[in-house]
Coordinates of C-alpha atoms and ligand atoms in Angstrom, one line a residue:
M1 CA -0.2 21.9 12.7
A2 CA 2.7 20.5 15.0
G3 CA 4.8 17.4 15.0
P4 CA 4.7 14.7 12.5
D5 CA 2.0 16.7 10.7
A6 CA 3.9 19.7 10.3
E7 CA 7.1 17.4 9.1
L8 CA 4.7 16.0 6.6
A9 CA 3.4 19.5 5.4
Q10 CA 7.1 20.5 5.0
T11 CA 8.6 17.8 3.2
L12 CA 5.2 17.3 1.1
R13 CA 5.4 20.6 -0.2
A14 CA 9.1 20.3 -1.2
A15 CA 8.1 16.7 -3.3
L16 CA 5.2 18.7 -4.9
A17 CA 6.7 22.1 -5.6
Q18 CA 7.3 21.4 -9.3
T19 CA 4.0 20.0 -10.4
C20 CA 1.2 21.3 -7.9
N21 CA 0.4 25.0 -6.7
P22 CA 0.8 25.6 -3.1
E23 CA -3.0 25.7 -2.5
T24 CA -3.6 22.1 -3.8
V25 CA -0.9 21.0 -1.4
D26 CA -2.8 23.1 1.3
D27 CA -5.9 21.5 0.5
L28 CA -4.5 17.9 0.1
L29 CA -3.1 18.4 3.7
A30 CA -6.4 19.7 5.4
A31 CA -8.3 16.7 4.0
H32 CA -5.9 14.4 5.3
S33 CA -5.9 15.9 8.7
N34 CA -9.7 15.9 8.7
H35 CA -10.0 12.3 7.7
L36 CA -7.6 11.0 10.7
S37 CA -9.3 13.4 13.4
R38 CA -12.6 12.2 12.7
H39 CA -11.5 8.5 13.8
G40 CA -12.7 7.4 16.8
D41 CA -9.3 6.2 18.3
F42 CA -7.4 9.2 16.9
S43 CA -6.5 10.7 20.3
R44 CA -5.4 7.5 21.7
W45 CA -3.1 7.1 18.8
Q46 CA -1.9 10.6 19.0
N47 CA -1.0 9.9 22.7
H48 CA 0.8 6.8 22.1
L49 CA 3.0 8.8 19.0
A50 CA 3.7 11.5 21.7
G51 CA 4.9 8.9 23.8
L52 CA 7.5 7.2 21.6
P53 CA 10.9 8.1 22.7
P54 CA 13.2 10.6 21.1
V55 CA 15.7 8.6 18.7
H56 CA 18.7 9.0 16.3
R57 CA 16.6 9.1 12.9
D58 CA 17.8 6.9 9.9
W59 CA 16.6 4.1 7.7
H60 CA 17.9 1.4 5.6
I61 CA 16.8 -2.0 4.0
D62 CA 18.3 -5.1 5.8
G63 CA 17.7 -8.1 3.8
G64 CA 13.9 -7.1 2.9
T65 CA 13.4 -5.6 6.5
L66 CA 12.9 -2.0 7.0
V67 CA 15.3 -1.1 9.9
A68 CA 14.4 2.6 11.1
G69 CA 16.1 4.5 14.2
R70 CA 18.9 3.5 16.4
R71 CA 18.1 1.4 19.5
V72 CA 17.3 3.6 22.6
G73 CA 17.1 2.4 26.5
K74 CA 14.8 -0.2 27.7
A75 CA 12.8 -1.8 25.0
E76 CA 9.5 -2.4 27.1
A77 CA 8.0 1.0 27.2
L78 CA 8.5 1.2 23.3
I79 CA 7.3 -2.3 22.6
E80 CA 3.8 -1.0 24.9
H81 CA 3.4 2.2 22.3
L82 CA 4.4 -0.1 19.4
R83 CA 1.8 -3.1 20.3
S84 CA -1.3 0.0 20.8
F85 CA -1.0 0.3 16.9
I86 CA -1.9 -3.6 16.3
P87 CA -2.6 -5.0 13.6
W88 CA 0.6 -4.7 12.0
R89 CA -0.1 -5.8 8.4
K90 CA 2.9 -4.8 6.1
G91 CA 6.7 -5.4 6.8
P92 CA 8.9 -6.6 7.9
L93 CA 9.9 -3.9 10.2
R94 CA 12.6 -3.3 12.9
L95 CA 11.9 -0.1 14.6
A96 CA 14.6 1.2 17.1
G97 CA 15.6 -2.6 17.6
V98 CA 12.0 -3.9 18.1
N99 CA 11.1 -6.5 15.3
I100 CA 7.6 -6.1 14.1
D101 CA 6.8 -9.5 12.6
T102 CA 4.0 -8.3 10.7
E103 CA 1.0 -10.4 8.9
W104 CA 2.8 -10.0 5.6
R105 CA 5.9 -10.9 4.2
S106 CA 5.7 -8.0 1.7
D107 CA 9.2 -8.1 1.0
W108 CA 8.5 -11.4 -0.9
K109 CA 6.0 -9.4 -3.2
W110 CA 8.5 -6.9 -3.6
D111 CA 10.9 -9.5 -4.5
R112 CA 8.6 -10.5 -7.3
I113 CA 8.0 -6.8 -8.6
S114 CA 11.4 -5.1 -8.4
P115 CA 13.3 -7.0 -11.0
H116 CA 11.0 -5.5 -13.6
L117 CA 11.6 -1.9 -12.5
D118 CA 14.2 0.8 -12.9
L119 CA 12.8 3.6 -10.4
T120 CA 15.7 5.9 -10.6
A121 CA 14.8 9.1 -10.0
K122 CA 11.1 8.6 -10.5
R123 CA 8.3 10.4 -9.0
V124 CA 5.9 7.7 -7.7
L125 CA 2.5 7.6 -6.6
D126 CA 1.5 4.5 -4.4
V127 CA -2.1 3.9 -4.4
G128 CA -3.4 1.8 -1.3
A129 CA 0.1 1.8 0.3
G130 CA -1.2 0.6 3.6
N131 CA 1.6 1.6 6.2
G132 CA 3.8 2.7 3.3
Y133 CA 6.4 -0.1 3.5
F134 CA 6.8 -0.2 -0.1
G135 CA 7.7 3.2 -0.3
W136 CA 10.8 2.7 1.4
R137 CA 11.6 0.0 -0.8
M138 CA 10.9 2.0 -3.8
L139 CA 13.2 5.1 -2.3
D140 CA 15.7 2.1 -1.6
Q141 CA 15.6 1.4 -5.4
G142 CA 16.3 5.0 -6.4
A143 CA 12.9 6.7 -6.8
E144 CA 13.2 10.6 -6.1
A145 CA 10.0 10.5 -4.3
V146 CA 7.0 8.7 -3.5
I147 CA 3.3 9.9 -2.7
G148 CA 1.0 7.2 -1.0
C149 CA -2.6 7.3 -0.5
D150 CA -4.9 4.9 2.0
P151 CA -8.2 5.9 3.5
T152 CA -7.6 3.4 6.5
P153 CA -6.6 5.9 9.2
L154 CA -4.5 3.2 11.3
F155 CA -2.2 2.4 8.4
V156 CA -1.5 6.1 8.1
I157 CA -0.7 6.7 11.5
Q158 CA 1.5 3.6 11.6
H159 CA 3.2 5.3 8.6
A160 CA 3.9 8.5 10.9
V161 CA 5.2 6.2 13.7
I162 CA 7.6 4.6 11.2
R163 CA 8.5 8.2 10.2
H164 CA 9.2 9.0 13.8
F165 CA 12.2 6.3 13.5
A166 CA 13.1 6.7 9.6
G167 CA 13.0 10.7 9.6
P168 CA 11.8 13.1 7.0
A169 CA 12.6 11.0 4.2
A170 CA 10.6 11.4 0.8
N171 CA 8.1 8.8 1.3
H172 CA 4.8 10.4 2.4
L173 CA 1.3 8.9 2.7
L174 CA -1.9 10.8 2.5
A175 CA -5.1 9.6 4.4
Q176 CA -7.3 9.6 1.1
R177 CA -8.9 7.4 -1.5
L178 CA -7.6 7.7 -4.9
E179 CA -11.0 8.8 -6.1
D180 CA -10.9 11.6 -3.7
L181 CA -7.3 13.1 -4.5
P182 CA -7.5 16.2 -7.0
Q183 CA -7.5 15.4 -10.5
T184 CA -4.5 17.7 -10.6
L185 CA -2.1 15.4 -8.6
A186 CA -0.7 14.1 -11.7
D187 CA 2.0 13.5 -14.1
F188 CA 3.9 10.7 -12.1
D189 CA 6.3 8.6 -14.0
A190 CA 4.9 5.4 -12.1
V191 CA 1.8 4.5 -10.4
F192 CA 1.3 1.4 -8.2
S193 CA -1.7 -0.1 -7.4
M194 CA -1.3 -3.3 -5.2
G195 CA -4.1 -5.1 -3.5
V196 CA -6.6 -2.5 -4.2
L197 CA -8.4 -3.3 -7.7
Y198 CA -10.7 -6.1 -6.4
H199 CA -12.0 -4.1 -3.7
R200 CA -13.2 -1.4 -6.3
R201 CA -16.7 -2.0 -7.4
R202 CA -16.0 -0.6 -11.0
P203 CA -12.5 -1.6 -11.9
I204 CA -12.2 0.1 -15.3
D205 CA -12.9 3.4 -13.4
H206 CA -10.1 2.7 -11.0
L207 CA -7.6 1.6 -13.8
T208 CA -8.6 4.6 -15.7
D209 CA -8.0 7.0 -12.9
L210 CA -4.8 5.2 -12.4
R211 CA -3.7 5.9 -15.9
K212 CA -4.7 9.9 -15.7
R213 CA -2.3 10.1 -12.7
L214 CA 0.4 9.1 -15.2
K215 CA 2.6 11.2 -17.7
Q216 CA 2.6 10.0 -21.2
G217 CA 4.4 7.0 -21.3
G218 CA 4.5 6.3 -17.8
T219 CA 4.2 2.9 -16.1
L220 CA 1.6 1.4 -14.2
I221 CA 2.3 -1.4 -11.6
L222 CA -0.5 -3.3 -11.0
E223 CA -0.9 -6.4 -8.5
T224 CA -3.9 -7.7 -8.3
L225 CA -6.0 -11.2 -7.4
V226 CA -6.9 -13.2 -10.3
A227 CA -9.3 -16.4 -11.2
P228 CA -8.1 -19.3 -12.8
G229 CA -9.2 -20.2 -16.4
D230 CA -8.3 -19.2 -19.9
A231 CA -11.6 -17.1 -20.9
A232 CA -12.1 -13.8 -20.5
Q233 CA -14.4 -14.0 -17.4
L234 CA -15.1 -12.8 -14.0
L235 CA -15.5 -15.1 -11.1
P236 CA -18.3 -13.7 -9.0
T237 CA -17.6 -13.6 -5.0
P238 CA -21.1 -13.0 -3.6
D239 CA -20.0 -12.9 -0.2
R240 CA -16.7 -13.0 1.3
Y241 CA -13.4 -14.2 -0.4
A242 CA -10.9 -15.9 1.6
G243 CA -12.4 -14.1 4.5
M244 CA -12.4 -10.7 3.0
R245 CA -15.4 -8.4 2.8
N246 CA -15.7 -6.2 -0.2
V247 CA -14.4 -8.4 -2.8
H248 CA -16.1 -7.5 -6.3
G249 CA -15.3 -10.5 -8.3
L250 CA -12.1 -11.7 -9.5
P251 CA -11.0 -11.5 -13.3
T252 CA -8.9 -13.8 -15.3
V253 CA -5.7 -13.1 -16.9
A254 CA -7.5 -12.7 -20.0
L255 CA -10.2 -10.6 -19.0
L256 CA -7.9 -8.2 -16.6
H257 CA -5.7 -7.7 -20.1
Q258 CA -8.7 -6.5 -21.8
W259 CA -9.6 -4.1 -18.8
L260 CA -6.1 -2.5 -19.2
E261 CA -6.2 -1.9 -22.8
Q262 CA -9.8 -0.5 -22.6
S263 CA -8.6 1.9 -20.0
G264 CA -6.0 3.2 -22.0
F265 CA -3.1 1.3 -21.4
S266 CA -0.6 0.0 -23.9
T267 CA 2.4 -2.7 -23.9
V268 CA 0.5 -4.8 -21.3
R269 CA 2.2 -7.6 -19.7
C270 CA 1.6 -10.0 -16.9
V271 CA 5.0 -10.4 -15.3
D272 CA 4.3 -12.5 -12.8
R273 CA 1.4 -15.2 -11.3
T274 CA 2.2 -16.5 -7.7
A275 CA -0.2 -18.5 -5.5
T276 CA -0.2 -16.7 -1.9
T277 CA 0.8 -19.1 1.1
I278 CA 0.3 -19.4 4.5
E279 CA 3.9 -18.8 5.1
E280 CA 3.6 -15.2 3.1
Q281 CA 0.4 -14.1 5.0
R282 CA 0.0 -15.4 8.5
S283 CA -1.4 -14.3 12.2
T284 CA 1.8 -13.4 14.2
D285 CA 2.2 -11.6 17.6
W286 CA 1.8 -8.7 15.9
M287 CA -1.4 -9.4 14.0
P288 CA -3.2 -11.9 16.3
Y289 CA -6.1 -12.2 14.1
H290 CA -7.5 -14.5 11.6
S291 CA -5.4 -14.7 8.6
L292 CA -5.0 -16.7 5.4
A293 CA -4.5 -20.1 7.1
Q294 CA -8.1 -19.7 8.6
A295 CA -9.7 -18.5 5.2
L296 CA -8.6 -22.1 3.4
D297 CA -10.4 -25.0 3.5
P298 CA -8.5 -27.8 5.3
A299 CA -10.4 -30.3 3.6
R300 CA -10.0 -29.3 0.1
P301 CA -6.2 -27.8 -0.7
G302 CA -6.5 -25.2 -3.1
W303 CA -9.9 -23.9 -2.2
T304 CA -11.2 -21.3 0.3
V305 CA -13.7 -21.6 3.1
E306 CA -16.2 -20.1 0.8
G307 CA -15.7 -22.9 -1.9
L308 CA -13.8 -20.5 -4.4
P309 CA -10.1 -20.9 -5.8
A310 CA -7.6 -20.1 -3.2
P311 CA -5.8 -16.8 -3.7
A312 CA -3.4 -16.2 -6.8
R313 CA -1.8 -12.7 -7.2
T314 CA -0.5 -11.2 -10.5
V315 CA 2.0 -8.6 -11.2
W316 CA 1.2 -6.3 -14.5
L317 CA 3.2 -3.7 -16.0
A318 CA 1.5 -1.0 -18.7
R319 CA 2.1 2.2 -20.3
S320 CA 0.1 5.1 -20.4
V321 CA -0.6 6.2 -23.9
S322 CA -3.7 8.6 -23.6
P323 CA -2.7 12.1 -22.8
P324 CA -3.7 13.3 -19.0
D325 CA -7.0 15.0 -19.0
S326 CA -5.5 17.6 -17.0
A327 CA -2.0 18.5 -15.1
C328 CA -1.0 21.0 -12.5
Ligands
SAM1 C1 -4.7 -5.6 0.6 S1 -4.4 -3.8 1.0 C2 -2.8 -3.6 0.0 C3 -1.6 -2.8 0.8 C4 -0.5 -2.9 -0.1 N1 -0.6 -1.8 -1.4 C5 -0.1 -4.0 -0.4 O1 0.1 -4.4 -1.6 O2 0.2 -4.9 0.6 C6 -5.5 -2.8 0.3 C7 -5.3 -1.4 0.8 O3 -5.9 -0.5 -0.1 C8 -6.6 0.4 0.5 N2 -7.7 1.2 -0.2 C9 -8.8 0.5 -0.2 N3 -9.8 1.5 -1.2 C10 -8.8 2.4 -1.3 C11 -9.1 3.2 -2.4 N4 -10.3 3.6 -3.1 N5 -8.2 4.2 -2.7 C12 -6.9 4.0 -2.1 N6 -6.8 3.0 -1.1 C13 -7.7 2.1 -1.0 C14 -7.1 -0.3 2.0 O4 -7.1 0.9 3.0 C15 -5.7 -1.2 2.1 O5 -4.8 -0.5 2.8

């Protein structure tokens, strides 16, 4: 193991030293490396990662933008390397002085969530972390360590790119699905699942798995799409939804409340409901493909091209009440 992987191994071991045995961490790292190296673009990404210039590594948040690494020499070569990791979806980011205008204004989502949280000294699991943008926001808000997981190799590589500039902070990202993580990776103070639930064929299994990762009394932060309506119902999304594949139905707020209680959560609260706008999710120079604007029906405001209600997202807080099945 060399380079960014060696650094990940070192910082992950430190982050999990109190809660997991060394064999578990070794297994996690091996699964992470295997998952990434099977991808057809892995060698190309590795070459671009290796071509990134050495920088003075640091990071901070500036008005919602993750700013990482001090500016180096000429920007052209750096921009070419950074563009090889397109599409950049979650941000905004500024890496060594290069502004990456990501598809999502993820800072707007964080602004809706963060007022409801105290992450001071908390150990956090971020499920479906994307490139790990939110992990930096969590650390900035006082979290002790963030372990993220995401099965999409490009996003995990983008996280390694960001760490190249930010340095070896306690924001880790494993190339794994939640359901493939060992059950012993548990006992977190807070677990986030943002933008994942509607991609799961069995949402209650996902919620139950999230609950098992929490310590007794720990907090789930769930962010997910909902359907309009007061009754406890599931809106079927048989083909695509807003251009997305693999959306397995949208619950109403009432149904999602029931799912959370069924999965062993108490004190369930929906703290925000916001319609997604084409200002928050859009094509940019760094995500030059179709985005939300192309998924909405121009002739029918409030509806998608599939004839379904346009995306509205909710934020939920809930407490784990059932004892976890296992711990490290
Ligand atoms: C819509 S994105 C949301 C990213 C980020 N959490 C956010 O809110 O902007 C969903 C992410 O979940 C990841 N994902 C999909 N299935 C997953 C699973 N079973 N376990 C963990 N992550 C998953 C995808 O790779 C993708 O990066």
